[in-house]
Amino acid sequence: KQEVTQIPAALSVPEGENLVLNCSFTDSAIYNLQWFRQDPGKGLTSLLLIQSSQREQTSGRLNASLDKSSGRSTLYIAASQPGDSATYLCAVGRGSTLGRLYFGRGTQLTVWP
Amino acid sequence: DADVTQTPRNRITKTGKRIMLECSQTKGHDRMYWYRQDPGLGLRLIYYSFDVKDINKGEISDGYSVSRQAQAKFSLSLESAIPNQTALYFCATSDSAKGTGAYEQYFGPGTRLTVT
């Protein structure tokens, strides 16, 4: 069974800092990895999708990397802003059951002015 | 209009009642999913459907059933609601035929269900 772990569980930083959120998974036979953002009481918004053949994806101030062999992904947020405050979820899709995602429990980020 | 919609958005029901949560999508995706989210536990998969005739149990299907009425509609039923089914429920979709964007999941806004 695929286990997904996110560290840290919570993070509080001042505005302007660059920060890294970590995700690890136990089974390296993944198809893709997706990072989501969730605001309190709201749905999930897809931030970045990395296919298993890719090493990284970038969108604006966000950069996600993937190292399948070590079972790790990182989400890098540059020049953080208070509007980045949310919970960030990592999810992996296994190759044997295409379409299913296995989620971590998330990192709750607070960026204060 | 939102691509993935869920109704109702909030529901309070009593123990033993049967309720249905509905999901509709206009993205034209073939795959649909139901998840529940509990504080501290993350999202867990209840059921998933790869097309209208293909429905599969997820990690926590006991006490739930689903119906895929059409490619765009996927309903989740709680046969006899119990308090530990109080949670936030999400519907999601993905497309198996989209090249490098294949299987990217898109989520609805969620249904907050309270069973008293």
PDB file of C-alpha atoms in Angstrom:
ATOM      1  CA  LYS A   1       0.000   0.000   0.000  1.00  0.00           C
ATOM      2  CA  GLN A   2       1.224   3.474  -0.845  1.00  0.00           C
ATOM      3  CA  GLU A   3       1.947   5.665   2.196  1.00  0.00           C
ATOM      4  CA  VAL A   4       2.416   9.402   1.703  1.00  0.00           C
ATOM      5  CA  THR A   5       3.978  11.570   4.401  1.00  0.00           C
ATOM      6  CA  GLN A   6       4.235  15.349   4.498  1.00  0.00           C
ATOM      7  CA  ILE A   7       6.671  17.245   6.670  1.00  0.00           C
ATOM      8  CA  PRO A   8       6.279  19.587   8.433  1.00  0.00           C
ATOM      9  CA  ALA A   9       2.633  19.303   9.497  1.00  0.00           C
ATOM     10  CA  ALA A  10       2.522  23.056  10.096  1.00  0.00           C
ATOM     11  CA  LEU A  11       4.733  25.970   9.182  1.00  0.00           C
ATOM     12  CA  SER A  12       4.561  29.638  10.114  1.00  0.00           C
ATOM     13  CA  VAL A  13       6.808  32.140   8.339  1.00  0.00           C
ATOM     14  CA  PRO A  14       7.050  35.897   7.814  1.00  0.00           C
ATOM     15  CA  GLU A  15       6.102  37.350   4.473  1.00  0.00           C
ATOM     16  CA  GLY A  16       8.861  37.299   1.864  1.00  0.00           C
ATOM     17  CA  GLU A  17      10.542  34.063   2.906  1.00  0.00           C
ATOM     18  CA  ASN A  18      11.309  31.292   0.473  1.00  0.00           C
ATOM     19  CA  LEU A  19      10.116  27.973   1.804  1.00  0.00           C
ATOM     20  CA  VAL A  20      10.104  24.256   1.064  1.00  0.00           C
ATOM     21  CA  LEU A  21       7.381  21.736   1.764  1.00  0.00           C
ATOM     22  CA  ASN A  22       8.311  18.064   1.736  1.00  0.00           C
ATOM     23  CA  CYS A  23       6.458  14.977   0.591  1.00  0.00           C
ATOM     24  CA  SER A  24       7.678  11.386   0.727  1.00  0.00           C
ATOM     25  CA  PHE A  25       6.086   8.174  -0.548  1.00  0.00           C
ATOM     26  CA  THR A  26       6.872   4.522   0.073  1.00  0.00           C
ATOM     27  CA  ASP A  27       6.220   2.958  -3.343  1.00  0.00           C
ATOM     28  CA  SER A  28       8.314   4.448  -6.151  1.00  0.00           C
ATOM     29  CA  ALA A  29       6.116   2.872  -8.857  1.00  0.00           C
ATOM     30  CA  ILE A  30       4.130   6.065  -9.286  1.00  0.00           C
ATOM     31  CA  TYR A  31       2.472   7.410 -12.408  1.00  0.00           C
ATOM     32  CA  ASN A  32       2.302  11.022 -11.358  1.00  0.00           C
ATOM     33  CA  LEU A  33       2.380  13.335  -8.371  1.00  0.00           C
ATOM     34  CA  GLN A  34       0.047  16.252  -7.775  1.00  0.00           C
ATOM     35  CA  TRP A  35       0.286  19.182  -5.378  1.00  0.00           C
ATOM     36  CA  PHE A  36      -2.935  20.826  -4.194  1.00  0.00           C
ATOM     37  CA  ARG A  37      -3.867  23.832  -2.162  1.00  0.00           C
ATOM     38  CA  GLN A  38      -6.846  23.804   0.201  1.00  0.00           C
ATOM     39  CA  ASP A  39      -8.269  26.881   1.900  1.00  0.00           C
ATOM     40  CA  PRO A  40     -10.238  26.362   5.134  1.00  0.00           C
ATOM     41  CA  GLY A  41     -13.586  24.689   4.479  1.00  0.00           C
ATOM     42  CA  LYS A  42     -13.019  24.759   0.741  1.00  0.00           C
ATOM     43  CA  GLY A  43     -12.234  22.336  -2.029  1.00  0.00           C
ATOM     44  CA  LEU A  44      -8.836  21.404  -3.429  1.00  0.00           C
ATOM     45  CA  THR A  45      -7.169  23.452  -6.115  1.00  0.00           C
ATOM     46  CA  SER A  46      -4.587  21.707  -8.272  1.00  0.00           C
ATOM     47  CA  LEU A  47      -1.271  23.582  -8.255  1.00  0.00           C
ATOM     48  CA  LEU A  48       1.143  21.383 -10.139  1.00  0.00           C
ATOM     49  CA  LEU A  49       1.126  17.967 -11.781  1.00  0.00           C
ATOM     50  CA  ILE A  50       4.406  16.104 -12.326  1.00  0.00           C
ATOM     51  CA  GLN A  51       4.473  13.005 -14.497  1.00  0.00           C
ATOM     52  CA  SER A  52       6.783  10.177 -13.414  1.00  0.00           C
ATOM     53  CA  SER A  53       9.119  10.911 -16.335  1.00  0.00           C
ATOM     54  CA  GLN A  54       9.569  14.538 -15.281  1.00  0.00           C
ATOM     55  CA  ARG A  55      11.915  16.011 -12.691  1.00  0.00           C
ATOM     56  CA  GLU A  56      10.121  19.272 -11.973  1.00  0.00           C
ATOM     57  CA  GLN A  57       7.294  21.609 -12.861  1.00  0.00           C
ATOM     58  CA  THR A  58       7.008  25.349 -12.371  1.00  0.00           C
ATOM     59  CA  SER A  59       4.072  27.714 -12.130  1.00  0.00           C
ATOM     60  CA  GLY A  60       4.748  31.304 -11.172  1.00  0.00           C
ATOM     61  CA  ARG A  61       6.358  31.358  -7.721  1.00  0.00           C
ATOM     62  CA  LEU A  62       5.860  27.628  -7.275  1.00  0.00           C
ATOM     63  CA  ASN A  63       8.306  24.907  -8.236  1.00  0.00           C
ATOM     64  CA  ALA A  64       7.776  21.229  -7.565  1.00  0.00           C
ATOM     65  CA  SER A  65      10.470  18.605  -7.948  1.00  0.00           C
ATOM     66  CA  LEU A  66      10.234  14.845  -8.074  1.00  0.00           C
ATOM     67  CA  ASP A  67      12.837  12.195  -7.241  1.00  0.00           C
ATOM     68  CA  LYS A  68      11.175   8.846  -7.822  1.00  0.00           C
ATOM     69  CA  SER A  69      14.150   6.743  -6.808  1.00  0.00           C
ATOM     70  CA  SER A  70      14.263   8.276  -3.331  1.00  0.00           C
ATOM     71  CA  GLY A  71      10.474   8.597  -3.031  1.00  0.00           C
ATOM     72  CA  ARG A  72      10.491  12.347  -2.503  1.00  0.00           C
ATOM     73  CA  SER A  73       8.946  15.526  -3.822  1.00  0.00           C
ATOM     74  CA  THR A  74       9.388  19.096  -2.705  1.00  0.00           C
ATOM     75  CA  LEU A  75       7.228  22.157  -3.276  1.00  0.00           C
ATOM     76  CA  TYR A  76       9.234  25.358  -3.278  1.00  0.00           C
ATOM     77  CA  ILE A  77       7.380  28.638  -2.745  1.00  0.00           C
ATOM     78  CA  ALA A  78       9.354  31.773  -3.535  1.00  0.00           C
ATOM     79  CA  ALA A  79       8.779  35.130  -1.871  1.00  0.00           C
ATOM     80  CA  SER A  80       5.854  33.928   0.227  1.00  0.00           C
ATOM     81  CA  GLN A  81       2.802  36.161   0.700  1.00  0.00           C
ATOM     82  CA  PRO A  82      -0.043  36.157   3.249  1.00  0.00           C
ATOM     83  CA  GLY A  83      -2.331  34.964   0.450  1.00  0.00           C
ATOM     84  CA  ASP A  84      -0.295  31.756   0.295  1.00  0.00           C
ATOM     85  CA  SER A  85      -1.662  30.766   3.708  1.00  0.00           C
ATOM     86  CA  ALA A  86      -3.494  27.468   3.223  1.00  0.00           C
ATOM     87  CA  THR A  87      -3.022  23.731   3.592  1.00  0.00           C
ATOM     88  CA  TYR A  88      -0.852  22.127   0.910  1.00  0.00           C
ATOM     89  CA  LEU A  89      -1.545  18.521   0.005  1.00  0.00           C
ATOM     90  CA  CYS A  90       0.652  16.087  -1.875  1.00  0.00           C
ATOM     91  CA  ALA A  91      -0.908  13.118  -3.684  1.00  0.00           C
ATOM     92  CA  VAL A  92       0.626  10.325  -5.745  1.00  0.00           C
ATOM     93  CA  GLY A  93      -0.901   8.207  -8.458  1.00  0.00           C
ATOM     94  CA  ARG A  94       0.252   4.615  -8.683  1.00  0.00           C
ATOM     95  CA  GLY A  95       1.087   3.024 -12.006  1.00  0.00           C
ATOM     96  CA  SER A  96      -0.920  -0.112 -11.294  1.00  0.00           C
ATOM     97  CA  THR A  97      -4.197   1.724 -10.636  1.00  0.00           C
ATOM     98  CA  LEU A  98      -4.167   4.665 -12.958  1.00  0.00           C
ATOM     99  CA  GLY A  99      -6.265   7.555 -11.758  1.00  0.00           C
ATOM    100  CA  ARG A 100      -6.306   6.738  -8.056  1.00  0.00           C
ATOM    101  CA  LEU A 101      -4.529   9.192  -5.807  1.00  0.00           C
ATOM    102  CA  TYR A 102      -3.013   8.553  -2.390  1.00  0.00           C
ATOM    103  CA  PHE A 103      -2.896  11.659  -0.235  1.00  0.00           C
ATOM    104  CA  GLY A 104      -0.642  12.921   2.502  1.00  0.00           C
ATOM    105  CA  ARG A 105      -2.169  14.707   5.481  1.00  0.00           C
ATOM    106  CA  GLY A 106      -0.947  18.088   4.364  1.00  0.00           C
ATOM    107  CA  THR A 107       1.198  20.965   5.568  1.00  0.00           C
ATOM    108  CA  GLN A 108      -0.684  23.891   7.068  1.00  0.00           C
ATOM    109  CA  LEU A 109       1.125  27.071   6.041  1.00  0.00           C
ATOM    110  CA  THR A 110       0.676  30.465   7.662  1.00  0.00           C
ATOM    111  CA  VAL A 111       2.426  33.481   6.184  1.00  0.00           C
ATOM    112  CA  TRP A 112       2.210  36.533   8.397  1.00  0.00           C
ATOM    113  CA  PRO A 113       2.751  40.118   7.288  1.00  0.00           C
TER     114      PRO A 113
ATOM    115  CA  ASP B   1     -19.968  28.025 -13.839  1.00  0.00           C
ATOM    116  CA  ALA B   2     -17.836  25.550 -11.914  1.00  0.00           C
ATOM    117  CA  ASP B   3     -16.600  22.494 -13.803  1.00  0.00           C
ATOM    118  CA  VAL B   4     -17.323  20.104 -10.904  1.00  0.00           C
ATOM    119  CA  THR B   5     -20.379  20.787  -8.786  1.00  0.00           C
ATOM    120  CA  GLN B   6     -21.661  19.071  -5.688  1.00  0.00           C
ATOM    121  CA  THR B   7     -25.079  19.187  -4.077  1.00  0.00           C
ATOM    122  CA  PRO B   8     -25.946  19.826  -1.350  1.00  0.00           C
ATOM    123  CA  ARG B   9     -23.092  21.927   0.006  1.00  0.00           C
ATOM    124  CA  ASN B  10     -24.147  21.371   3.591  1.00  0.00           C
ATOM    125  CA  ARG B  11     -26.381  18.721   5.089  1.00  0.00           C
ATOM    126  CA  ILE B  12     -27.417  17.821   8.602  1.00  0.00           C
ATOM    127  CA  THR B  13     -29.157  14.501   9.015  1.00  0.00           C
ATOM    128  CA  LYS B  14     -30.094  12.089  11.763  1.00  0.00           C
ATOM    129  CA  THR B  15     -28.686   8.670  12.517  1.00  0.00           C
ATOM    130  CA  GLY B  16     -30.332   5.964  10.426  1.00  0.00           C
ATOM    131  CA  LYS B  17     -31.448   8.201   7.584  1.00  0.00           C
ATOM    132  CA  ARG B  18     -30.542   7.439   3.980  1.00  0.00           C
ATOM    133  CA  ILE B  19     -29.031  10.364   2.132  1.00  0.00           C
ATOM    134  CA  MET B  20     -27.584  10.994  -1.283  1.00  0.00           C
ATOM    135  CA  LEU B  21     -24.795  13.349  -2.297  1.00  0.00           C
ATOM    136  CA  GLU B  22     -24.629  14.304  -5.943  1.00  0.00           C
ATOM    137  CA  CYS B  23     -21.782  15.271  -8.222  1.00  0.00           C
ATOM    138  CA  SER B  24     -21.914  16.644 -11.747  1.00  0.00           C
ATOM    139  CA  GLN B  25     -19.103  17.632 -14.082  1.00  0.00           C
ATOM    140  CA  THR B  26     -18.897  19.517 -17.347  1.00  0.00           C
ATOM    141  CA  LYS B  27     -15.243  18.695 -18.028  1.00  0.00           C
ATOM    142  CA  GLY B  28     -16.065  15.687 -20.204  1.00  0.00           C
ATOM    143  CA  HIS B  29     -13.854  13.454 -18.053  1.00  0.00           C
ATOM    144  CA  ASP B  30     -14.373   9.703 -17.986  1.00  0.00           C
ATOM    145  CA  ARG B  31     -13.176   9.086 -14.416  1.00  0.00           C
ATOM    146  CA  MET B  32     -14.905  10.179 -11.220  1.00  0.00           C
ATOM    147  CA  TYR B  33     -14.091   9.705  -7.538  1.00  0.00           C
ATOM    148  CA  TRP B  34     -15.588  10.176  -4.094  1.00  0.00           C
ATOM    149  CA  TYR B  35     -13.361  11.028  -1.115  1.00  0.00           C
ATOM    150  CA  ARG B  36     -13.999  11.912   2.476  1.00  0.00           C
ATOM    151  CA  GLN B  37     -11.829  14.207   4.546  1.00  0.00           C
ATOM    152  CA  ASP B  38     -11.572  14.033   8.304  1.00  0.00           C
ATOM    153  CA  PRO B  39      -9.454  16.357  10.459  1.00  0.00           C
ATOM    154  CA  GLY B  40      -5.992  14.881  10.913  1.00  0.00           C
ATOM    155  CA  LEU B  41      -6.636  11.942   8.566  1.00  0.00           C
ATOM    156  CA  GLY B  42      -6.332  13.464   5.148  1.00  0.00           C
ATOM    157  CA  LEU B  43      -8.421  12.402   2.174  1.00  0.00           C
ATOM    158  CA  ARG B  44      -9.501   8.795   1.828  1.00  0.00           C
ATOM    159  CA  LEU B  45     -11.001   7.225  -1.268  1.00  0.00           C
ATOM    160  CA  ILE B  46     -14.519   5.810  -0.933  1.00  0.00           C
ATOM    161  CA  TYR B  47     -15.399   4.754  -4.488  1.00  0.00           C
ATOM    162  CA  TYR B  48     -14.140   5.437  -7.964  1.00  0.00           C
ATOM    163  CA  SER B  49     -15.496   4.932 -11.454  1.00  0.00           C
ATOM    164  CA  PHE B  50     -13.407   4.681 -14.617  1.00  0.00           C
ATOM    165  CA  ASP B  51     -16.474   4.808 -16.849  1.00  0.00           C
ATOM    166  CA  VAL B  52     -20.225   4.363 -16.579  1.00  0.00           C
ATOM    167  CA  LYS B  53     -19.972   0.569 -16.331  1.00  0.00           C
ATOM    168  CA  ASP B  54     -16.837   0.371 -14.198  1.00  0.00           C
ATOM    169  CA  ILE B  55     -17.224   1.106 -10.480  1.00  0.00           C
ATOM    170  CA  ASN B  56     -14.675   0.147  -7.849  1.00  0.00           C
ATOM    171  CA  LYS B  57     -14.414   0.239  -4.088  1.00  0.00           C
ATOM    172  CA  GLY B  58     -11.825   2.422  -2.482  1.00  0.00           C
ATOM    173  CA  GLU B  59     -10.242   2.203   0.958  1.00  0.00           C
ATOM    174  CA  ILE B  60     -13.358   2.898   3.022  1.00  0.00           C
ATOM    175  CA  SER B  61     -16.455   1.798   1.079  1.00  0.00           C
ATOM    176  CA  ASP B  62     -18.361   0.129   3.950  1.00  0.00           C
ATOM    177  CA  GLY B  63     -21.634   1.945   4.639  1.00  0.00           C
ATOM    178  CA  TYR B  64     -21.596   3.701   1.267  1.00  0.00           C
ATOM    179  CA  SER B  65     -22.884   2.960  -2.230  1.00  0.00           C
ATOM    180  CA  VAL B  66     -22.563   4.814  -5.519  1.00  0.00           C
ATOM    181  CA  SER B  67     -24.335   5.214  -8.816  1.00  0.00           C
ATOM    182  CA  ARG B  68     -22.846   6.441 -12.092  1.00  0.00           C
ATOM    183  CA  GLN B  69     -25.988   7.603 -13.869  1.00  0.00           C
ATOM    184  CA  ALA B  70     -24.136   9.078 -16.825  1.00  0.00           C
ATOM    185  CA  GLN B  71     -20.594  10.030 -17.699  1.00  0.00           C
ATOM    186  CA  ALA B  72     -21.173  13.412 -16.086  1.00  0.00           C
ATOM    187  CA  LYS B  73     -22.939  12.283 -12.902  1.00  0.00           C
ATOM    188  CA  PHE B  74     -21.744  10.258  -9.942  1.00  0.00           C
ATOM    189  CA  SER B  75     -23.812   9.967  -6.765  1.00  0.00           C
ATOM    190  CA  LEU B  76     -22.799   8.772  -3.314  1.00  0.00           C
ATOM    191  CA  SER B  77     -25.372   7.295  -0.930  1.00  0.00           C
ATOM    192  CA  LEU B  78     -25.165   6.637   2.767  1.00  0.00           C
ATOM    193  CA  GLU B  79     -27.560   3.761   3.310  1.00  0.00           C
ATOM    194  CA  SER B  80     -28.076   4.350   7.028  1.00  0.00           C
ATOM    195  CA  ALA B  81     -26.118   7.335   8.253  1.00  0.00           C
ATOM    196  CA  ILE B  82     -24.132   7.097  11.477  1.00  0.00           C
ATOM    197  CA  PRO B  83     -22.327   9.850  13.408  1.00  0.00           C
ATOM    198  CA  ASN B  84     -18.833   8.723  12.419  1.00  0.00           C
ATOM    199  CA  GLN B  85     -19.757   9.481   8.811  1.00  0.00           C
ATOM    200  CA  THR B  86     -19.702  13.153   9.726  1.00  0.00           C
ATOM    201  CA  ALA B  87     -17.040  14.548   7.393  1.00  0.00           C
ATOM    202  CA  LEU B  88     -16.299  16.705   4.391  1.00  0.00           C
ATOM    203  CA  TYR B  89     -17.038  14.808   1.166  1.00  0.00           C
ATOM    204  CA  PHE B  90     -15.366  15.593  -2.131  1.00  0.00           C
ATOM    205  CA  CYS B  91     -16.057  14.529  -5.669  1.00  0.00           C
ATOM    206  CA  ALA B  92     -13.229  14.615  -8.209  1.00  0.00           C
ATOM    207  CA  THR B  93     -12.745  13.892 -11.902  1.00  0.00           C
ATOM    208  CA  SER B  94      -9.855  13.040 -14.197  1.00  0.00           C
ATOM    209  CA  ASP B  95      -9.350  12.378 -17.877  1.00  0.00           C
ATOM    210  CA  SER B  96      -7.499   9.293 -19.083  1.00  0.00           C
ATOM    211  CA  ALA B  97      -7.047  10.602 -22.599  1.00  0.00           C
ATOM    212  CA  LYS B  98      -5.272  13.896 -22.273  1.00  0.00           C
ATOM    213  CA  GLY B  99      -1.617  13.207 -22.995  1.00  0.00           C
ATOM    214  CA  THR B 100       0.746  14.695 -20.442  1.00  0.00           C
ATOM    215  CA  GLY B 101      -2.195  16.044 -18.449  1.00  0.00           C
ATOM    216  CA  ALA B 102      -3.764  12.647 -18.126  1.00  0.00           C
ATOM    217  CA  TYR B 103      -5.136  11.688 -14.759  1.00  0.00           C
ATOM    218  CA  GLU B 104      -4.806  15.151 -13.252  1.00  0.00           C
ATOM    219  CA  GLN B 105      -7.616  15.328 -10.722  1.00  0.00           C
ATOM    220  CA  TYR B 106     -10.031  18.220 -10.365  1.00  0.00           C
ATOM    221  CA  PHE B 107     -12.124  18.596  -7.246  1.00  0.00           C
ATOM    222  CA  GLY B 108     -15.564  19.898  -6.465  1.00  0.00           C
ATOM    223  CA  PRO B 109     -16.208  22.359  -3.615  1.00  0.00           C
ATOM    224  CA  GLY B 110     -17.207  19.665  -1.152  1.00  0.00           C
ATOM    225  CA  THR B 111     -20.262  18.721   0.897  1.00  0.00           C
ATOM    226  CA  ARG B 112     -20.131  19.178   4.641  1.00  0.00           C
ATOM    227  CA  LEU B 113     -22.197  16.364   6.163  1.00  0.00           C
ATOM    228  CA  THR B 114     -23.161  16.209   9.814  1.00  0.00           C
ATOM    229  CA  VAL B 115     -24.885  13.127  11.222  1.00  0.00           C
ATOM    230  CA  THR B 116     -26.486  13.682  14.625  1.00  0.00           C
TER     231      THR B 116
END
